[in-house]
Amino acid sequence: MFFADLSEWTGLNIIIRMIAAVVLGAVIGIDRGAKRRGGGARTDAAVCLGAAMVVMTGQYMEMRYHGATDVARMASQVVSGVGFLGAGSIIVSQHQVKGLTSAAGIWVCACIGLAVGIGFVDGAILATLILLVVLHVLPTVEGKVYKHSKYMVLRVEAAEGRTSMELMRRLKVDGCIVDLFEVDKAGTSTSSFIITTTVRIPRGLNREQYLESLMEIGGVLSVDSM
């Protein structure tokens, strides 16, 4: 372990822990911010530093008032309490949930901060590197897998409500398995309807060509795959 001695309570170690927490949190935040995602360098750095301060305070209290505090309990409060920041970054829009990765990133930053604060800097650095690799590699893997997936979330705009019955009939005739089917009014200023459905198309059907074929249904204005 390169930073094994950082667990000792010295002035230099405290400074190194604080700097390491800010740097590691900022690295994760900058990566998210570069992609125009939630969080950002300041948020993640602050969360990481705050978490580090909690366990360092617990370590100090254990040394100063032996047996009067529980470092593990203080750390667990950070892990659960930081959830309010994650919840604030999650947005539900048009049946889509956005911000889950940002929320998870903020939570991981808190965990990394706890590790740094107690002196486990090696683990914190390793976790940061693994997280960055995951954030960059998994989207590519997901894209390749989802490209060949037979499941689709369709968002269909229809001119009238009864088009939904025709769409449902068409999906069943084509052998699609429907998991979700919802019909909502598009808005007060328009008379169109939004149909959101999750379907599994049978083998042999091309996704793009099938979407184009759904446009042939009477009353359908647009079809998008989410």
mmCIF file with all atom_site columns, C-alpha atoms in Angstrom:
data_model
loop_
_atom_site.group_PDB
_atom_site.id
_atom_site.type_symbol
_atom_site.label_atom_id
_atom_site.label_alt_id
_atom_site.label_comp_id
_atom_site.label_asym_id
_atom_site.label_entity_id
_atom_site.label_seq_id
_atom_site.pdbx_PDB_ins_code
_atom_site.Cartn_x
_atom_site.Cartn_y
_atom_site.Cartn_z
_atom_site.occupancy
_atom_site.B_iso_or_equiv
_atom_site.pdbx_formal_charge
_atom_site.auth_seq_id
_atom_site.auth_comp_id
_atom_site.auth_asym_id
_atom_site.auth_atom_id
_atom_site.pdbx_PDB_model_num
ATOM 1   C CA . MET A 1 1   ? 0.000   0.000   0.000   1.00 0.00 ? 1   MET A CA 1
ATOM 2   C CA . PHE A 1 2   ? 1.514   3.326   -1.061  1.00 0.00 ? 2   PHE A CA 1
ATOM 3   C CA . PHE A 1 3   ? -0.358  5.445   1.474   1.00 0.00 ? 3   PHE A CA 1
ATOM 4   C CA . ALA A 1 4   ? -0.516  3.105   4.470   1.00 0.00 ? 4   ALA A CA 1
ATOM 5   C CA . ASP A 1 5   ? 0.981   5.713   6.804   1.00 0.00 ? 5   ASP A CA 1
ATOM 6   C CA . LEU A 1 6   ? -1.771  8.233   6.071   1.00 0.00 ? 6   LEU A CA 1
ATOM 7   C CA . SER A 1 7   ? -3.968  6.506   8.629   1.00 0.00 ? 7   SER A CA 1
ATOM 8   C CA . GLU A 1 8   ? -1.773  7.993   11.370  1.00 0.00 ? 8   GLU A CA 1
ATOM 9   C CA . TRP A 1 9   ? -3.081  11.212  12.952  1.00 0.00 ? 9   TRP A CA 1
ATOM 10  C CA . THR A 1 10  ? -0.526  13.863  11.998  1.00 0.00 ? 10  THR A CA 1
ATOM 11  C CA . GLY A 1 11  ? -0.850  17.385  10.643  1.00 0.00 ? 11  GLY A CA 1
ATOM 12  C CA . LEU A 1 12  ? 0.707   16.463  7.298   1.00 0.00 ? 12  LEU A CA 1
ATOM 13  C CA . ASN A 1 13  ? -1.528  13.422  6.891   1.00 0.00 ? 13  ASN A CA 1
ATOM 14  C CA . ILE A 1 14  ? -4.635  15.514  7.579   1.00 0.00 ? 14  ILE A CA 1
ATOM 15  C CA . ILE A 1 15  ? -3.645  18.024  4.892   1.00 0.00 ? 15  ILE A CA 1
ATOM 16  C CA . ILE A 1 16  ? -2.894  15.240  2.404   1.00 0.00 ? 16  ILE A CA 1
ATOM 17  C CA . ARG A 1 17  ? -6.250  13.590  3.109   1.00 0.00 ? 17  ARG A CA 1
ATOM 18  C CA . MET A 1 18  ? -8.143  16.847  2.516   1.00 0.00 ? 18  MET A CA 1
ATOM 19  C CA . ILE A 1 19  ? -6.280  17.583  -0.711  1.00 0.00 ? 19  ILE A CA 1
ATOM 20  C CA . ALA A 1 20  ? -6.735  14.005  -1.938  1.00 0.00 ? 20  ALA A CA 1
ATOM 21  C CA . ALA A 1 21  ? -10.486 14.168  -1.237  1.00 0.00 ? 21  ALA A CA 1
ATOM 22  C CA . VAL A 1 22  ? -10.874 17.423  -3.171  1.00 0.00 ? 22  VAL A CA 1
ATOM 23  C CA . VAL A 1 23  ? -8.744  16.201  -6.108  1.00 0.00 ? 23  VAL A CA 1
ATOM 24  C CA . LEU A 1 24  ? -10.476 12.825  -6.450  1.00 0.00 ? 24  LEU A CA 1
ATOM 25  C CA . GLY A 1 25  ? -13.938 14.377  -6.158  1.00 0.00 ? 25  GLY A CA 1
ATOM 26  C CA . ALA A 1 26  ? -13.055 17.092  -8.669  1.00 0.00 ? 26  ALA A CA 1
ATOM 27  C CA . VAL A 1 27  ? -11.705 14.540  -11.170 1.00 0.00 ? 27  VAL A CA 1
ATOM 28  C CA . ILE A 1 28  ? -15.009 12.653  -11.115 1.00 0.00 ? 28  ILE A CA 1
ATOM 29  C CA . GLY A 1 29  ? -16.978 15.907  -11.288 1.00 0.00 ? 29  GLY A CA 1
ATOM 30  C CA . ILE A 1 30  ? -14.981 17.273  -14.217 1.00 0.00 ? 30  ILE A CA 1
ATOM 31  C CA . ASP A 1 31  ? -15.543 14.029  -16.113 1.00 0.00 ? 31  ASP A CA 1
ATOM 32  C CA . ARG A 1 32  ? -19.309 14.318  -15.558 1.00 0.00 ? 32  ARG A CA 1
ATOM 33  C CA . GLY A 1 33  ? -19.326 18.040  -16.334 1.00 0.00 ? 33  GLY A CA 1
ATOM 34  C CA . ALA A 1 34  ? -17.444 17.534  -19.600 1.00 0.00 ? 34  ALA A CA 1
ATOM 35  C CA . LYS A 1 35  ? -20.383 15.414  -20.739 1.00 0.00 ? 35  LYS A CA 1
ATOM 36  C CA . ARG A 1 36  ? -22.827 18.145  -19.637 1.00 0.00 ? 36  ARG A CA 1
ATOM 37  C CA . ARG A 1 37  ? -24.270 15.843  -16.993 1.00 0.00 ? 37  ARG A CA 1
ATOM 38  C CA . GLY A 1 38  ? -25.406 16.588  -13.451 1.00 0.00 ? 38  GLY A CA 1
ATOM 39  C CA . GLY A 1 39  ? -23.059 17.096  -10.536 1.00 0.00 ? 39  GLY A CA 1
ATOM 40  C CA . GLY A 1 40  ? -19.936 18.877  -11.662 1.00 0.00 ? 40  GLY A CA 1
ATOM 41  C CA . ALA A 1 41  ? -16.497 19.435  -10.163 1.00 0.00 ? 41  ALA A CA 1
ATOM 42  C CA . ARG A 1 42  ? -17.578 21.719  -7.310  1.00 0.00 ? 42  ARG A CA 1
ATOM 43  C CA . THR A 1 43  ? -20.424 19.479  -6.173  1.00 0.00 ? 43  THR A CA 1
ATOM 44  C CA . ASP A 1 44  ? -18.446 16.244  -6.236  1.00 0.00 ? 44  ASP A CA 1
ATOM 45  C CA . ALA A 1 45  ? -15.366 17.850  -4.660  1.00 0.00 ? 45  ALA A CA 1
ATOM 46  C CA . ALA A 1 46  ? -17.476 19.310  -1.858  1.00 0.00 ? 46  ALA A CA 1
ATOM 47  C CA . VAL A 1 47  ? -19.229 15.991  -1.225  1.00 0.00 ? 47  VAL A CA 1
ATOM 48  C CA . CYS A 1 48  ? -15.923 14.115  -1.175  1.00 0.00 ? 48  CYS A CA 1
ATOM 49  C CA . LEU A 1 49  ? -14.269 16.629  1.162   1.00 0.00 ? 49  LEU A CA 1
ATOM 50  C CA . GLY A 1 50  ? -17.301 16.732  3.454   1.00 0.00 ? 50  GLY A CA 1
ATOM 51  C CA . ALA A 1 51  ? -17.371 12.949  3.752   1.00 0.00 ? 51  ALA A CA 1
ATOM 52  C CA . ALA A 1 52  ? -13.649 12.910  4.501   1.00 0.00 ? 52  ALA A CA 1
ATOM 53  C CA . MET A 1 53  ? -14.136 15.533  7.199   1.00 0.00 ? 53  MET A CA 1
ATOM 54  C CA . VAL A 1 54  ? -16.832 13.458  8.878   1.00 0.00 ? 54  VAL A CA 1
ATOM 55  C CA . VAL A 1 55  ? -14.614 10.424  9.419   1.00 0.00 ? 55  VAL A CA 1
ATOM 56  C CA . MET A 1 56  ? -11.626 12.571  10.310  1.00 0.00 ? 56  MET A CA 1
ATOM 57  C CA . THR A 1 57  ? -13.768 14.298  12.922  1.00 0.00 ? 57  THR A CA 1
ATOM 58  C CA . GLY A 1 58  ? -14.837 10.874  14.176  1.00 0.00 ? 58  GLY A CA 1
ATOM 59  C CA . GLN A 1 59  ? -11.197 9.775   14.370  1.00 0.00 ? 59  GLN A CA 1
ATOM 60  C CA . TYR A 1 60  ? -10.315 12.941  16.268  1.00 0.00 ? 60  TYR A CA 1
ATOM 61  C CA . MET A 1 61  ? -13.203 12.487  18.698  1.00 0.00 ? 61  MET A CA 1
ATOM 62  C CA . GLU A 1 62  ? -12.166 8.881   19.285  1.00 0.00 ? 62  GLU A CA 1
ATOM 63  C CA . MET A 1 63  ? -8.666  10.055  20.167  1.00 0.00 ? 63  MET A CA 1
ATOM 64  C CA . ARG A 1 64  ? -9.795  13.048  22.217  1.00 0.00 ? 64  ARG A CA 1
ATOM 65  C CA . TYR A 1 65  ? -12.796 11.473  23.927  1.00 0.00 ? 65  TYR A CA 1
ATOM 66  C CA . HIS A 1 66  ? -12.068 7.763   23.811  1.00 0.00 ? 66  HIS A CA 1
ATOM 67  C CA . GLY A 1 67  ? -15.216 5.641   23.595  1.00 0.00 ? 67  GLY A CA 1
ATOM 68  C CA . ALA A 1 68  ? -17.527 8.659   23.257  1.00 0.00 ? 68  ALA A CA 1
ATOM 69  C CA . THR A 1 69  ? -18.153 8.242   19.515  1.00 0.00 ? 69  THR A CA 1
ATOM 70  C CA . ASP A 1 70  ? -18.428 5.604   16.807  1.00 0.00 ? 70  ASP A CA 1
ATOM 71  C CA . VAL A 1 71  ? -16.608 6.367   13.549  1.00 0.00 ? 71  VAL A CA 1
ATOM 72  C CA . ALA A 1 72  ? -18.465 3.625   11.662  1.00 0.00 ? 72  ALA A CA 1
ATOM 73  C CA . ARG A 1 73  ? -21.827 5.073   12.694  1.00 0.00 ? 73  ARG A CA 1
ATOM 74  C CA . MET A 1 74  ? -20.836 8.554   11.571  1.00 0.00 ? 74  MET A CA 1
ATOM 75  C CA . ALA A 1 75  ? -19.732 7.150   8.211   1.00 0.00 ? 75  ALA A CA 1
ATOM 76  C CA . SER A 1 76  ? -23.026 5.305   7.766   1.00 0.00 ? 76  SER A CA 1
ATOM 77  C CA . GLN A 1 77  ? -24.912 8.571   8.289   1.00 0.00 ? 77  GLN A CA 1
ATOM 78  C CA . VAL A 1 78  ? -22.965 10.125  5.406   1.00 0.00 ? 78  VAL A CA 1
ATOM 79  C CA . VAL A 1 79  ? -23.740 7.202   3.102   1.00 0.00 ? 79  VAL A CA 1
ATOM 80  C CA . SER A 1 80  ? -27.470 7.490   3.802   1.00 0.00 ? 80  SER A CA 1
ATOM 81  C CA . GLY A 1 81  ? -27.667 11.272  4.171   1.00 0.00 ? 81  GLY A CA 1
ATOM 82  C CA . VAL A 1 82  ? -25.976 12.136  0.878   1.00 0.00 ? 82  VAL A CA 1
ATOM 83  C CA . GLY A 1 83  ? -28.999 10.610  -0.857  1.00 0.00 ? 83  GLY A CA 1
ATOM 84  C CA . PHE A 1 84  ? -30.801 13.953  -0.847  1.00 0.00 ? 84  PHE A CA 1
ATOM 85  C CA . LEU A 1 85  ? -28.224 15.342  -3.271  1.00 0.00 ? 85  LEU A CA 1
ATOM 86  C CA . GLY A 1 86  ? -28.654 12.349  -5.534  1.00 0.00 ? 86  GLY A CA 1
ATOM 87  C CA . ALA A 1 87  ? -32.427 12.690  -5.431  1.00 0.00 ? 87  ALA A CA 1
ATOM 88  C CA . GLY A 1 88  ? -32.103 16.299  -6.535  1.00 0.00 ? 88  GLY A CA 1
ATOM 89  C CA . SER A 1 89  ? -30.218 15.301  -9.673  1.00 0.00 ? 89  SER A CA 1
ATOM 90  C CA . ILE A 1 90  ? -32.827 12.757  -10.820 1.00 0.00 ? 90  ILE A CA 1
ATOM 91  C CA . ILE A 1 91  ? -35.389 14.035  -13.324 1.00 0.00 ? 91  ILE A CA 1
ATOM 92  C CA . VAL A 1 92  ? -38.436 12.183  -14.633 1.00 0.00 ? 92  VAL A CA 1
ATOM 93  C CA . SER A 1 93  ? -39.558 13.537  -18.000 1.00 0.00 ? 93  SER A CA 1
ATOM 94  C CA . GLN A 1 94  ? -41.861 11.982  -20.571 1.00 0.00 ? 94  GLN A CA 1
ATOM 95  C CA . HIS A 1 95  ? -41.624 8.525   -19.006 1.00 0.00 ? 95  HIS A CA 1
ATOM 96  C CA . GLN A 1 96  ? -37.828 8.741   -18.967 1.00 0.00 ? 96  GLN A CA 1
ATOM 97  C CA . VAL A 1 97  ? -35.677 8.806   -15.846 1.00 0.00 ? 97  VAL A CA 1
ATOM 98  C CA . LYS A 1 98  ? -32.564 10.953  -16.176 1.00 0.00 ? 98  LYS A CA 1
ATOM 99  C CA . GLY A 1 99  ? -29.786 11.663  -13.712 1.00 0.00 ? 99  GLY A CA 1
ATOM 100 C CA . LEU A 1 100 ? -29.443 8.228   -12.119 1.00 0.00 ? 100 LEU A CA 1
ATOM 101 C CA . THR A 1 101 ? -25.769 7.982   -13.099 1.00 0.00 ? 101 THR A CA 1
ATOM 102 C CA . SER A 1 102 ? -25.095 11.454  -11.682 1.00 0.00 ? 102 SER A CA 1
ATOM 103 C CA . ALA A 1 103 ? -26.854 10.501  -8.457  1.00 0.00 ? 103 ALA A CA 1
ATOM 104 C CA . ALA A 1 104 ? -24.822 7.310   -8.210  1.00 0.00 ? 104 ALA A CA 1
ATOM 105 C CA . GLY A 1 105 ? -21.642 9.281   -8.922  1.00 0.00 ? 105 GLY A CA 1
ATOM 106 C CA . ILE A 1 106 ? -22.375 11.687  -6.056  1.00 0.00 ? 106 ILE A CA 1
ATOM 107 C CA . TRP A 1 107 ? -22.966 8.751   -3.721  1.00 0.00 ? 107 TRP A CA 1
ATOM 108 C CA . VAL A 1 108 ? -19.693 7.105   -4.805  1.00 0.00 ? 108 VAL A CA 1
ATOM 109 C CA . CYS A 1 109 ? -17.884 10.417  -4.225  1.00 0.00 ? 109 CYS A CA 1
ATOM 110 C CA . ALA A 1 110 ? -19.129 10.353  -0.645  1.00 0.00 ? 110 ALA A CA 1
ATOM 111 C CA . CYS A 1 111 ? -17.831 6.808   -0.220  1.00 0.00 ? 111 CYS A CA 1
ATOM 112 C CA . ILE A 1 112 ? -14.473 7.786   -1.720  1.00 0.00 ? 112 ILE A CA 1
ATOM 113 C CA . GLY A 1 113 ? -14.328 10.726  0.665   1.00 0.00 ? 113 GLY A CA 1
ATOM 114 C CA . LEU A 1 114 ? -14.951 8.412   3.615   1.00 0.00 ? 114 LEU A CA 1
ATOM 115 C CA . ALA A 1 115 ? -12.106 6.168   2.487   1.00 0.00 ? 115 ALA A CA 1
ATOM 116 C CA . VAL A 1 116 ? -9.734  9.126   2.114   1.00 0.00 ? 116 VAL A CA 1
ATOM 117 C CA . GLY A 1 117 ? -10.787 10.577  5.447   1.00 0.00 ? 117 GLY A CA 1
ATOM 118 C CA . ILE A 1 118 ? -9.899  7.431   7.353   1.00 0.00 ? 118 ILE A CA 1
ATOM 119 C CA . GLY A 1 119 ? -6.576  7.129   5.514   1.00 0.00 ? 119 GLY A CA 1
ATOM 120 C CA . PHE A 1 120 ? -7.472  4.452   2.953   1.00 0.00 ? 120 PHE A CA 1
ATOM 121 C CA . VAL A 1 121 ? -6.223  6.617   0.087   1.00 0.00 ? 121 VAL A CA 1
ATOM 122 C CA . ASP A 1 122 ? -5.069  3.648   -2.013  1.00 0.00 ? 122 ASP A CA 1
ATOM 123 C CA . GLY A 1 123 ? -8.598  2.275   -2.129  1.00 0.00 ? 123 GLY A CA 1
ATOM 124 C CA . ALA A 1 124 ? -10.019 5.725   -2.869  1.00 0.00 ? 124 ALA A CA 1
ATOM 125 C CA . ILE A 1 125 ? -7.691  6.251   -5.843  1.00 0.00 ? 125 ILE A CA 1
ATOM 126 C CA . LEU A 1 126 ? -8.392  2.769   -7.165  1.00 0.00 ? 126 LEU A CA 1
ATOM 127 C CA . ALA A 1 127 ? -12.154 3.305   -6.823  1.00 0.00 ? 127 ALA A CA 1
ATOM 128 C CA . THR A 1 128 ? -11.870 6.636   -8.685  1.00 0.00 ? 128 THR A CA 1
ATOM 129 C CA . LEU A 1 129 ? -9.959  5.048   -11.563 1.00 0.00 ? 129 LEU A CA 1
ATOM 130 C CA . ILE A 1 130 ? -12.401 2.138   -11.798 1.00 0.00 ? 130 ILE A CA 1
ATOM 131 C CA . LEU A 1 131 ? -15.374 4.516   -11.735 1.00 0.00 ? 131 LEU A CA 1
ATOM 132 C CA . LEU A 1 132 ? -13.918 6.611   -14.580 1.00 0.00 ? 132 LEU A CA 1
ATOM 133 C CA . VAL A 1 133 ? -13.282 3.475   -16.649 1.00 0.00 ? 133 VAL A CA 1
ATOM 134 C CA . VAL A 1 134 ? -16.840 2.280   -16.005 1.00 0.00 ? 134 VAL A CA 1
ATOM 135 C CA . LEU A 1 135 ? -18.337 5.641   -16.999 1.00 0.00 ? 135 LEU A CA 1
ATOM 136 C CA . HIS A 1 136 ? -16.420 5.643   -20.285 1.00 0.00 ? 136 HIS A CA 1
ATOM 137 C CA . VAL A 1 137 ? -16.427 1.973   -21.301 1.00 0.00 ? 137 VAL A CA 1
ATOM 138 C CA . LEU A 1 138 ? -19.883 0.750   -20.289 1.00 0.00 ? 138 LEU A CA 1
ATOM 139 C CA . PRO A 1 139 ? -21.824 3.222   -22.502 1.00 0.00 ? 139 PRO A CA 1
ATOM 140 C CA . THR A 1 140 ? -20.062 1.749   -25.547 1.00 0.00 ? 140 THR A CA 1
ATOM 141 C CA . VAL A 1 141 ? -20.824 -1.811  -24.434 1.00 0.00 ? 141 VAL A CA 1
ATOM 142 C CA . GLU A 1 142 ? -24.446 -0.854  -23.653 1.00 0.00 ? 142 GLU A CA 1
ATOM 143 C CA . GLY A 1 143 ? -24.856 0.762   -27.059 1.00 0.00 ? 143 GLY A CA 1
ATOM 144 C CA . LYS A 1 144 ? -23.701 -2.368  -28.876 1.00 0.00 ? 144 LYS A CA 1
ATOM 145 C CA . VAL A 1 145 ? -25.919 -4.649  -26.787 1.00 0.00 ? 145 VAL A CA 1
ATOM 146 C CA . TYR A 1 146 ? -29.003 -2.427  -27.004 1.00 0.00 ? 146 TYR A CA 1
ATOM 147 C CA . LYS A 1 147 ? -28.531 -2.028  -30.748 1.00 0.00 ? 147 LYS A CA 1
ATOM 148 C CA . HIS A 1 148 ? -29.318 -5.716  -31.183 1.00 0.00 ? 148 HIS A CA 1
ATOM 149 C CA . SER A 1 149 ? -31.981 -5.846  -28.461 1.00 0.00 ? 149 SER A CA 1
ATOM 150 C CA . LYS A 1 150 ? -35.517 -6.684  -29.553 1.00 0.00 ? 150 LYS A CA 1
ATOM 151 C CA . TYR A 1 151 ? -37.020 -4.540  -26.782 1.00 0.00 ? 151 TYR A CA 1
ATOM 152 C CA . MET A 1 152 ? -38.055 -1.008  -27.671 1.00 0.00 ? 152 MET A CA 1
ATOM 153 C CA . VAL A 1 153 ? -39.767 1.875   -25.906 1.00 0.00 ? 153 VAL A CA 1
ATOM 154 C CA . LEU A 1 154 ? -41.965 3.556   -28.491 1.00 0.00 ? 154 LEU A CA 1
ATOM 155 C CA . ARG A 1 155 ? -43.290 7.102   -28.246 1.00 0.00 ? 155 ARG A CA 1
ATOM 156 C CA . VAL A 1 156 ? -46.069 7.524   -30.753 1.00 0.00 ? 156 VAL A CA 1
ATOM 157 C CA . GLU A 1 157 ? -47.881 10.793  -31.416 1.00 0.00 ? 157 GLU A CA 1
ATOM 158 C CA . ALA A 1 158 ? -51.418 10.207  -32.667 1.00 0.00 ? 158 ALA A CA 1
ATOM 159 C CA . ALA A 1 159 ? -53.984 12.607  -34.044 1.00 0.00 ? 159 ALA A CA 1
ATOM 160 C CA . GLU A 1 160 ? -56.826 10.962  -32.120 1.00 0.00 ? 160 GLU A CA 1
ATOM 161 C CA . GLY A 1 161 ? -57.280 8.680   -29.145 1.00 0.00 ? 161 GLY A CA 1
ATOM 162 C CA . ARG A 1 162 ? -58.770 5.760   -31.066 1.00 0.00 ? 162 ARG A CA 1
ATOM 163 C CA . THR A 1 163 ? -55.484 5.384   -32.940 1.00 0.00 ? 163 THR A CA 1
ATOM 164 C CA . SER A 1 164 ? -54.183 3.649   -29.813 1.00 0.00 ? 164 SER A CA 1
ATOM 165 C CA . MET A 1 165 ? -56.564 0.742   -30.426 1.00 0.00 ? 165 MET A CA 1
ATOM 166 C CA . GLU A 1 166 ? -55.332 0.376   -33.994 1.00 0.00 ? 166 GLU A CA 1
ATOM 167 C CA . LEU A 1 167 ? -51.710 0.516   -32.811 1.00 0.00 ? 167 LEU A CA 1
ATOM 168 C CA . MET A 1 168 ? -52.325 -2.166  -30.186 1.00 0.00 ? 168 MET A CA 1
ATOM 169 C CA . ARG A 1 169 ? -54.026 -4.371  -32.754 1.00 0.00 ? 169 ARG A CA 1
ATOM 170 C CA . ARG A 1 170 ? -51.127 -3.911  -35.188 1.00 0.00 ? 170 ARG A CA 1
ATOM 171 C CA . LEU A 1 171 ? -48.539 -4.824  -32.536 1.00 0.00 ? 171 LEU A CA 1
ATOM 172 C CA . LYS A 1 172 ? -50.377 -8.018  -31.630 1.00 0.00 ? 172 LYS A CA 1
ATOM 173 C CA . VAL A 1 173 ? -50.845 -9.015  -35.262 1.00 0.00 ? 173 VAL A CA 1
ATOM 174 C CA . ASP A 1 174 ? -47.116 -8.561  -35.862 1.00 0.00 ? 174 ASP A CA 1
ATOM 175 C CA . GLY A 1 175 ? -46.340 -10.842 -32.925 1.00 0.00 ? 175 GLY A CA 1
ATOM 176 C CA . CYS A 1 176 ? -44.971 -8.149  -30.597 1.00 0.00 ? 176 CYS A CA 1
ATOM 177 C CA . ILE A 1 177 ? -45.088 -8.664  -26.836 1.00 0.00 ? 177 ILE A CA 1
ATOM 178 C CA . VAL A 1 178 ? -46.434 -5.529  -25.123 1.00 0.00 ? 178 VAL A CA 1
ATOM 179 C CA . ASP A 1 179 ? -45.133 -4.851  -21.596 1.00 0.00 ? 179 ASP A CA 1
ATOM 180 C CA . LEU A 1 180 ? -46.462 -1.294  -21.148 1.00 0.00 ? 180 LEU A CA 1
ATOM 181 C CA . PHE A 1 181 ? -49.090 0.755   -22.950 1.00 0.00 ? 181 PHE A CA 1
ATOM 182 C CA . GLU A 1 182 ? -50.068 4.270   -21.848 1.00 0.00 ? 182 GLU A CA 1
ATOM 183 C CA . VAL A 1 183 ? -52.048 7.005   -23.608 1.00 0.00 ? 183 VAL A CA 1
ATOM 184 C CA . ASP A 1 184 ? -51.764 10.656  -22.504 1.00 0.00 ? 184 ASP A CA 1
ATOM 185 C CA . LYS A 1 185 ? -52.975 13.966  -23.880 1.00 0.00 ? 185 LYS A CA 1
ATOM 186 C CA . ALA A 1 186 ? -50.091 15.774  -25.544 1.00 0.00 ? 186 ALA A CA 1
ATOM 187 C CA . GLY A 1 187 ? -51.074 19.144  -24.028 1.00 0.00 ? 187 GLY A CA 1
ATOM 188 C CA . THR A 1 188 ? -53.851 21.670  -23.568 1.00 0.00 ? 188 THR A CA 1
ATOM 189 C CA . SER A 1 189 ? -52.915 23.553  -26.733 1.00 0.00 ? 189 SER A CA 1
ATOM 190 C CA . THR A 1 190 ? -53.165 20.510  -29.013 1.00 0.00 ? 190 THR A CA 1
ATOM 191 C CA . SER A 1 191 ? -55.635 17.738  -29.655 1.00 0.00 ? 191 SER A CA 1
ATOM 192 C CA . SER A 1 192 ? -53.030 15.037  -30.298 1.00 0.00 ? 192 SER A CA 1
ATOM 193 C CA . PHE A 1 193 ? -52.238 12.111  -27.987 1.00 0.00 ? 193 PHE A CA 1
ATOM 194 C CA . ILE A 1 194 ? -48.938 10.577  -26.875 1.00 0.00 ? 194 ILE A CA 1
ATOM 195 C CA . ILE A 1 195 ? -48.797 6.775   -26.743 1.00 0.00 ? 195 ILE A CA 1
ATOM 196 C CA . THR A 1 196 ? -45.899 5.270   -24.797 1.00 0.00 ? 196 THR A CA 1
ATOM 197 C CA . THR A 1 197 ? -45.401 1.530   -25.073 1.00 0.00 ? 197 THR A CA 1
ATOM 198 C CA . THR A 1 198 ? -42.667 -0.987  -24.305 1.00 0.00 ? 198 THR A CA 1
ATOM 199 C CA . VAL A 1 199 ? -42.637 -3.858  -26.772 1.00 0.00 ? 199 VAL A CA 1
ATOM 200 C CA . ARG A 1 200 ? -40.515 -6.814  -27.762 1.00 0.00 ? 200 ARG A CA 1
ATOM 201 C CA . ILE A 1 201 ? -40.482 -7.291  -31.503 1.00 0.00 ? 201 ILE A CA 1
ATOM 202 C CA . PRO A 1 202 ? -40.127 -10.849 -32.833 1.00 0.00 ? 202 PRO A CA 1
ATOM 203 C CA . ARG A 1 203 ? -36.955 -12.121 -34.447 1.00 0.00 ? 203 ARG A CA 1
ATOM 204 C CA . GLY A 1 204 ? -36.657 -11.380 -38.104 1.00 0.00 ? 204 GLY A CA 1
ATOM 205 C CA . LEU A 1 205 ? -38.043 -7.843  -37.875 1.00 0.00 ? 205 LEU A CA 1
ATOM 206 C CA . ASN A 1 206 ? -35.658 -4.948  -38.459 1.00 0.00 ? 206 ASN A CA 1
ATOM 207 C CA . ARG A 1 207 ? -36.061 -2.212  -35.836 1.00 0.00 ? 207 ARG A CA 1
ATOM 208 C CA . GLU A 1 208 ? -35.757 0.761   -38.181 1.00 0.00 ? 208 GLU A CA 1
ATOM 209 C CA . GLN A 1 209 ? -37.935 -0.729  -40.886 1.00 0.00 ? 209 GLN A CA 1
ATOM 210 C CA . TYR A 1 210 ? -40.583 -1.694  -38.335 1.00 0.00 ? 210 TYR A CA 1
ATOM 211 C CA . LEU A 1 211 ? -40.723 1.847   -36.979 1.00 0.00 ? 211 LEU A CA 1
ATOM 212 C CA . GLU A 1 212 ? -41.283 3.147   -40.497 1.00 0.00 ? 212 GLU A CA 1
ATOM 213 C CA . SER A 1 213 ? -44.061 0.635   -41.027 1.00 0.00 ? 213 SER A CA 1
ATOM 214 C CA . LEU A 1 214 ? -45.914 1.911   -37.946 1.00 0.00 ? 214 LEU A CA 1
ATOM 215 C CA . MET A 1 215 ? -46.164 5.319   -39.634 1.00 0.00 ? 215 MET A CA 1
ATOM 216 C CA . GLU A 1 216 ? -48.592 3.721   -42.091 1.00 0.00 ? 216 GLU A CA 1
ATOM 217 C CA . ILE A 1 217 ? -51.226 3.356   -39.370 1.00 0.00 ? 217 ILE A CA 1
ATOM 218 C CA . GLY A 1 218 ? -53.991 5.906   -39.819 1.00 0.00 ? 218 GLY A CA 1
ATOM 219 C CA . GLY A 1 219 ? -53.772 8.804   -37.355 1.00 0.00 ? 219 GLY A CA 1
ATOM 220 C CA . VAL A 1 220 ? -50.120 8.262   -36.456 1.00 0.00 ? 220 VAL A CA 1
ATOM 221 C CA . LEU A 1 221 ? -48.173 11.538  -36.699 1.00 0.00 ? 221 LEU A CA 1
ATOM 222 C CA . SER A 1 222 ? -44.739 10.405  -35.528 1.00 0.00 ? 222 SER A CA 1
ATOM 223 C CA . VAL A 1 223 ? -42.954 7.365   -34.087 1.00 0.00 ? 223 VAL A CA 1
ATOM 224 C CA . ASP A 1 224 ? -39.780 7.553   -32.009 1.00 0.00 ? 224 ASP A CA 1
ATOM 225 C CA . SER A 1 225 ? -37.770 4.862   -30.264 1.00 0.00 ? 225 SER A CA 1
ATOM 226 C CA . MET A 1 226 ? -36.378 5.787   -26.832 1.00 0.00 ? 226 MET A CA 1
#
